Short mmCIF file of C-alpha atoms and ligand atoms in Angstrom, two decimals:
data_model
loop_
_atom_site.label_atom_id
_atom_site.label_comp_id
_atom_site.label_asym_id
_atom_site.label_seq_id
_atom_site.Cartn_x
_atom_site.Cartn_y
_atom_site.Cartn_z
CA MET A 1 109.51 137.26 104.36
CA ASN A 2 108.28 133.19 105.20
CA LYS A 3 106.50 132.33 108.13
CA GLN A 4 108.37 130.97 111.58
CA LEU A 5 108.08 127.25 111.40
CA THR A 6 105.76 126.33 114.35
CA LYS A 7 103.48 123.19 113.02
CA ILE A 8 104.21 119.68 113.58
CA ILE A 9 102.78 116.43 112.51
CA PHE A 10 102.56 113.11 114.80
CA PRO A 11 101.21 110.55 112.79
CA ALA A 12 99.89 107.66 114.97
CA ALA A 13 96.93 106.16 113.46
CA GLY A 14 98.71 102.84 112.57
CA MET A 15 97.60 99.45 113.46
CA GLY A 16 101.01 98.90 115.33
CA THR A 17 100.64 94.90 114.45
CA ARG A 18 104.12 94.25 115.52
CA PHE A 19 103.29 94.97 118.99
CA LEU A 20 99.93 92.77 119.17
CA PRO A 21 98.68 92.15 121.32
CA ALA A 22 99.84 94.80 123.30
CA THR A 23 98.31 97.68 120.48
CA LYS A 24 95.16 96.15 120.44
CA ALA A 25 93.60 98.88 122.64
CA THR A 26 96.14 100.73 123.54
CA PRO A 27 97.98 102.94 120.93
CA LYS A 28 101.77 101.97 120.21
CA GLU A 29 102.74 105.58 120.81
CA MET A 30 101.08 105.16 124.53
CA LEU A 31 103.62 102.17 125.17
CA THR A 32 106.09 103.25 127.99
CA VAL A 33 109.83 103.75 127.96
CA VAL A 34 111.35 104.33 131.69
CA ASP A 35 107.92 106.29 132.71
CA LYS A 36 106.62 107.99 129.90
CA PRO A 37 104.54 106.90 127.04
CA MET A 38 107.13 107.26 123.56
CA ILE A 39 104.81 110.38 122.25
CA GLN A 40 105.87 112.31 124.32
CA TYR A 41 109.32 112.00 123.99
CA GLY A 42 108.33 113.17 120.79
CA VAL A 43 106.44 116.25 121.71
CA GLU A 44 109.09 117.20 124.20
CA GLU A 45 111.86 117.35 121.63
CA ALA A 46 109.23 119.16 119.26
CA LEU A 47 108.61 121.79 122.02
CA ALA A 48 112.41 122.27 122.77
CA SER A 49 113.02 122.82 118.89
CA GLY A 50 110.11 125.82 118.84
CA LEU A 51 107.64 123.18 116.63
CA ASP A 52 104.61 123.99 119.60
CA ASP A 53 101.71 124.03 117.50
CA ILE A 54 101.18 120.48 117.01
CA ILE A 55 98.17 118.25 115.38
CA MET A 56 97.85 114.35 116.40
CA VAL A 57 96.60 112.11 113.59
CA THR A 58 94.55 109.47 115.30
CA GLY A 59 92.66 106.75 114.61
CA ARG A 60 89.96 104.30 116.31
CA GLY A 61 90.83 103.57 119.57
CA LYS A 62 93.77 106.17 120.18
CA ASP A 63 91.78 108.03 122.95
CA ALA A 64 94.81 107.33 125.59
CA ILE A 65 97.12 109.73 123.68
CA GLU A 66 94.67 112.46 123.99
CA ASN A 67 93.46 111.88 127.34
CA HIS A 68 97.09 111.66 128.37
CA PHE A 69 97.67 115.33 127.05
CA ASP A 70 94.77 116.69 128.86
CA ILE A 71 94.14 117.94 132.15
CA SER A 72 93.08 115.58 134.48
CA ALA A 73 91.60 117.33 137.60
CA GLU A 74 90.52 114.58 139.64
CA LEU A 75 94.20 113.23 139.43
CA GLU A 76 95.68 116.49 140.07
CA ALA A 77 93.81 117.57 142.90
CA ASN A 78 94.51 113.60 144.78
CA LEU A 79 97.90 114.44 143.82
CA HIS A 80 98.08 117.69 145.27
CA ALA A 81 95.77 116.54 148.39
CA ALA A 82 98.53 113.46 149.50
CA GLY A 83 101.01 115.83 148.70
CA LYS A 84 102.88 113.98 146.30
CA ASP A 85 104.28 117.11 144.82
CA GLU A 86 106.89 115.46 141.94
CA LEU A 87 103.99 113.73 140.93
CA TYR A 88 101.65 116.21 140.93
CA GLN A 89 104.40 118.63 138.59
CA LYS A 90 104.52 115.97 136.16
CA VAL A 91 101.15 114.98 135.48
CA SER A 92 100.29 119.23 135.09
CA HIS A 93 102.93 119.66 133.12
CA VAL A 94 102.28 117.02 130.91
CA ALA A 95 98.87 118.50 130.63
CA ARG A 96 99.87 121.84 129.60
CA MET A 97 102.84 121.72 127.58
CA ALA A 98 101.10 122.29 124.08
CA SER A 99 98.36 123.19 122.43
CA MET A 100 96.78 120.31 120.60
CA ALA A 101 94.94 119.36 118.12
CA TYR A 102 93.64 115.86 116.84
CA ILE A 103 92.49 114.93 113.69
CA ARG A 104 91.14 111.15 113.06
CA GLN A 105 92.48 108.98 110.25
CA LYS A 106 89.41 107.05 109.12
CA GLU A 107 91.81 104.17 107.71
CA ALA A 108 95.32 103.60 108.35
CA LYS A 109 95.89 103.96 104.58
CA GLY A 110 99.43 104.33 104.95
CA LEU A 111 101.89 107.48 106.75
CA GLY A 112 101.48 109.90 103.60
CA HIS A 113 98.16 109.47 103.96
CA ALA A 114 98.06 110.31 107.50
CA VAL A 115 100.33 113.47 106.64
CA LEU A 116 98.03 114.65 104.24
CA CYS A 117 95.17 114.31 106.33
CA ALA A 118 96.40 117.38 108.35
CA ALA A 119 96.72 119.38 105.36
CA SER A 120 94.36 122.15 105.76
CA TRP A 121 95.33 122.87 108.88
CA VAL A 122 99.11 123.34 108.08
CA GLY A 123 97.98 125.33 105.03
CA ASP A 124 100.75 127.09 103.20
CA GLU A 125 103.58 126.71 105.65
CA ALA A 126 106.69 124.04 106.02
CA PHE A 127 105.91 122.24 108.69
CA GLY A 128 107.29 119.11 110.92
CA VAL A 129 106.63 115.00 110.75
CA SER A 130 107.80 113.26 113.80
CA LEU A 131 107.12 109.67 114.17
CA ALA A 132 106.86 108.91 117.96
CA ASP A 133 107.88 105.43 117.77
CA GLU A 134 111.68 106.45 116.96
CA LEU A 135 112.77 107.91 119.90
CA MET A 136 115.78 110.05 119.45
CA ILE A 137 117.78 111.57 122.18
CA SER A 138 120.44 114.19 121.95
CA GLU A 139 121.71 117.50 123.62
CA LYS A 140 120.31 119.68 120.64
CA PRO A 141 117.37 118.09 119.37
CA VAL A 142 116.59 116.45 116.36
CA MET A 143 113.33 118.51 115.23
CA GLN A 144 115.77 121.83 116.19
CA GLN A 145 119.06 120.04 113.50
CA LEU A 146 116.68 120.01 111.07
CA ARG A 147 115.05 123.70 111.77
CA GLU A 148 118.77 125.41 111.03
CA ALA A 149 119.47 123.24 108.07
CA HIS A 150 115.73 124.40 107.05
CA GLU A 151 116.38 128.08 107.77
CA LYS A 152 119.64 127.99 106.06
CA THR A 153 118.43 126.10 102.65
CA GLY A 154 114.77 127.37 102.66
CA PHE A 155 113.89 123.69 101.43
CA SER A 156 113.00 120.60 102.91
CA VAL A 157 115.40 118.61 105.06
CA VAL A 158 115.38 115.24 106.65
CA ALA A 159 116.61 113.34 108.84
CA LEU A 160 118.99 110.38 107.87
CA ALA A 161 120.92 107.50 109.84
CA LYS A 162 123.64 105.38 108.63
CA VAL A 163 122.03 102.14 108.94
CA PRO A 164 124.28 98.31 108.41
CA ASP A 165 123.61 96.34 105.34
CA GLU A 166 121.33 93.38 106.99
CA ASP A 167 118.67 96.75 108.45
CA VAL A 168 118.53 98.09 104.91
CA SER A 169 115.81 96.21 103.90
CA LYS A 170 113.88 97.82 107.12
CA TYR A 171 114.08 101.50 106.18
CA GLY A 172 113.62 104.24 103.60
CA ILE A 173 116.80 104.56 101.52
CA VAL A 174 117.99 107.21 99.86
CA LYS A 175 119.93 108.06 96.68
CA THR A 176 121.86 111.30 97.24
CA ASP A 177 124.43 113.83 95.51
CA ALA A 178 127.77 113.80 97.57
CA GLU A 179 128.01 115.54 100.87
CA GLN A 180 127.95 119.52 101.06
CA ASP A 181 128.12 120.88 104.06
CA GLY A 182 126.61 118.36 105.90
CA LEU A 183 123.85 118.42 103.74
CA PHE A 184 122.72 115.65 100.76
CA ARG A 185 120.86 116.47 98.39
CA LEU A 186 118.37 113.66 97.58
CA ARG A 187 117.73 112.31 94.42
CA GLY A 188 115.19 109.45 94.99
CA MET A 189 114.22 107.19 97.77
CA VAL A 190 113.39 103.53 98.01
CA GLU A 191 110.72 101.82 100.01
CA LYS A 192 112.63 98.90 101.87
CA PRO A 193 114.87 97.61 99.28
CA ASP A 194 116.78 94.33 99.09
CA ILE A 195 120.58 95.04 99.75
CA VAL A 196 121.35 94.64 96.29
CA ASP A 197 119.06 97.17 94.96
CA ALA A 198 119.95 99.36 97.88
CA PRO A 199 120.79 103.31 96.50
CA SER A 200 123.26 103.98 99.91
CA ASN A 201 123.54 102.81 103.09
CA LEU A 202 121.24 106.35 104.37
CA ALA A 203 117.86 105.52 105.94
CA LEU A 204 114.79 107.70 106.56
CA ILE A 205 114.33 107.31 110.39
CA GLY A 206 111.26 109.56 110.70
CA ARG A 207 111.85 113.31 112.00
CA TYR A 208 111.12 115.56 108.53
CA ILE A 209 110.55 119.10 108.04
CA PHE A 210 108.69 119.17 104.72
CA THR A 211 107.43 122.68 102.18
CA PRO A 212 103.99 122.78 101.86
CA LYS A 213 104.66 121.73 98.13
CA LEU A 214 104.49 118.37 99.83
CA PHE A 215 100.87 118.16 100.02
CA ASP A 216 100.30 118.87 95.98
CA PHE A 217 102.39 115.43 95.50
CA LEU A 218 100.08 113.43 98.27
CA LYS A 219 97.52 114.59 97.02
CA GLU A 220 97.92 113.00 93.64
CA SER A 221 99.55 109.47 94.71
CA LYS A 222 97.78 106.42 94.16
CA ALA A 223 97.87 104.05 96.85
CA GLY A 224 100.72 101.70 96.43
CA VAL A 225 102.04 98.34 97.84
CA GLY A 226 99.31 97.11 100.61
CA GLY A 227 96.63 99.49 99.47
CA GLU A 228 98.70 102.47 101.19
CA ILE A 229 99.83 106.20 100.06
CA GLN A 230 103.71 106.57 100.95
CA LEU A 231 105.75 109.53 101.96
CA THR A 232 108.11 108.62 99.93
CA ASP A 233 106.40 108.44 96.90
CA ALA A 234 105.12 112.11 97.49
CA MET A 235 109.11 112.88 98.59
CA ASN A 236 110.65 111.52 95.32
CA GLU A 237 107.92 113.49 93.30
CA LEU A 238 109.51 116.98 95.36
CA ALA A 239 112.85 115.85 94.87
CA LYS A 240 111.96 116.49 91.09
CA VAL A 241 110.78 119.96 91.13
CA GLU A 242 112.75 121.56 93.82
CA PRO A 243 115.75 120.30 96.69
CA VAL A 244 114.88 117.92 98.71
CA TYR A 245 117.85 117.80 101.61
CA GLY A 246 118.48 114.94 103.99
CA MET A 247 121.44 115.51 106.92
CA VAL A 248 122.44 112.56 109.13
CA VAL A 249 121.66 114.12 112.49
CA ASP A 250 123.47 113.78 115.81
CA ALA A 251 121.14 111.69 118.25
CA ASP A 252 120.97 108.02 120.01
CA ARG A 253 118.33 106.51 118.55
CA PHE A 254 115.90 103.67 119.15
CA ASP A 255 113.82 102.65 116.56
CA ALA A 256 111.46 101.36 119.13
CA GLY A 257 108.43 100.56 117.21
CA ASN A 258 109.00 96.83 117.08
CA PRO A 259 109.30 94.67 120.21
CA LEU A 260 113.28 94.43 120.08
CA GLY A 261 114.26 97.98 119.43
CA PHE A 262 111.99 99.14 122.23
CA LEU A 263 113.11 96.82 124.95
CA ILE A 264 116.69 98.36 123.89
CA ALA A 265 115.47 101.78 124.39
CA ASN A 266 114.22 100.51 127.37
CA ALA A 267 117.34 98.93 129.24
CA THR A 268 119.50 101.46 127.46
CA LEU A 269 117.26 104.77 128.91
CA GLY A 270 116.83 102.37 132.04
CA LEU A 271 120.51 102.36 132.50
CA ARG A 272 120.77 106.02 132.04
CA ASP A 273 117.87 106.96 134.18
CA LYS A 274 118.66 109.54 137.01
CA LYS A 275 116.66 107.52 139.53
CA TYR A 276 116.76 104.16 139.06
CA GLY A 277 119.48 103.62 136.68
CA ASP A 278 121.86 102.25 139.31
CA LEU A 279 119.53 99.98 140.91
CA PHE A 280 118.11 98.80 137.28
CA ARG A 281 121.97 97.84 136.72
CA GLU A 282 122.33 95.74 139.64
CA GLU A 283 119.09 93.56 139.03
CA LEU A 284 120.24 93.23 135.66
CA LYS A 285 123.95 92.04 136.76
CA LYS A 286 121.59 89.31 138.60
CA LEU A 287 119.71 88.21 135.53
CA LEU A 288 123.14 88.12 133.22
P1 UTP B 1 104.55 102.17 110.95
O1 UTP B 1 104.70 101.07 110.04
O2 UTP B 1 106.26 102.11 112.16
O3 UTP B 1 102.87 102.05 112.20
O4 UTP B 1 104.11 103.81 110.39
P2 UTP B 1 102.33 101.34 112.12
O5 UTP B 1 101.56 100.74 110.74
O6 UTP B 1 101.44 101.87 113.27
O7 UTP B 1 103.25 99.57 112.29
P3 UTP B 1 102.73 97.92 112.25
O8 UTP B 1 103.85 97.76 110.90
O9 UTP B 1 101.72 97.91 111.88
O10 UTP B 1 103.75 97.26 113.71
C1 UTP B 1 104.94 104.86 111.15
C2 UTP B 1 104.16 105.69 111.72
O11 UTP B 1 103.29 106.35 110.74
C3 UTP B 1 101.57 106.30 111.40
C4 UTP B 1 101.82 104.96 112.78
O12 UTP B 1 101.02 105.14 113.61
C5 UTP B 1 103.44 105.31 113.02
O13 UTP B 1 103.99 106.75 114.01
N1 UTP B 1 100.59 105.64 110.51
C6 UTP B 1 100.83 104.41 109.57
C7 UTP B 1 99.89 106.58 110.75
O14 UTP B 1 99.58 107.48 111.48
N2 UTP B 1 98.91 105.55 109.75
C8 UTP B 1 98.86 104.70 108.48
O15 UTP B 1 97.88 104.51 107.87
C9 UTP B 1 100.27 104.25 109.22
#
């Protein structure tokens, strides 16, 4: 019997160059959408999906992530003493939401390398991977949608979204068999293809569940474009030896890893926010 899926890796050691200078001293994953850093959305989604054993792969200058999920006794005492109960609850909740481990990726050698850094922590179990700068808002958490498909198939399942032609060159794009019971068996992946070379419009969007066999191929991977070890190269190899499935997930998705996507995420979630939504709408009307 396979072990229950509980482990999830958050690779958060990238350079965040598209956000410079904001990311010179602040990790991209700590940039705020409405009132929470992006990484907290990802962690909450993972926890709501039963993935509560979390490892963050961080790099230099990423201490803010560790501090965010740590207990700040002084802040909690101050909020408590000042009777700011709602804020106290929010702050203490973040610090106690999950068990977290941290590992350093000493050089930003790519997403595949970041995942490989967590190999010994994961061991011989299936595991999740979540990219926090892809924000997913949905009734059923996206990691839960993948978990259900993984439990049904016993194999790797990754989240897909249909993207318009003009966006194909921004994503890893998959080649698939015909859809069956909501799942596509993947037959290959290409990183950021030109539209003429793209095998489909189905893009990888930063949520994955993998069998531990992926690590065999990550270990063998040679650095490719820009000296980076690509996750998609190892996925391609994995798909040759066992099924790797993709599913188009049901979620509002925000590619918030670049300034425009980030602004759209803030505007959309700002307008939906219970506390600020109506006021924000009024203010926006004045600007438009
Ligand atoms: P991105 O390419 O979106 O992030 O990687 P980046 O490299 O930080 O950003 P740009 O392209 O320079 O603007 C996707 C995810 O993989 C992580 C990033 O932190 C992000 O969550 N990553 C990427 C690593 O952990 N290590 C790496 O070497 C590269």
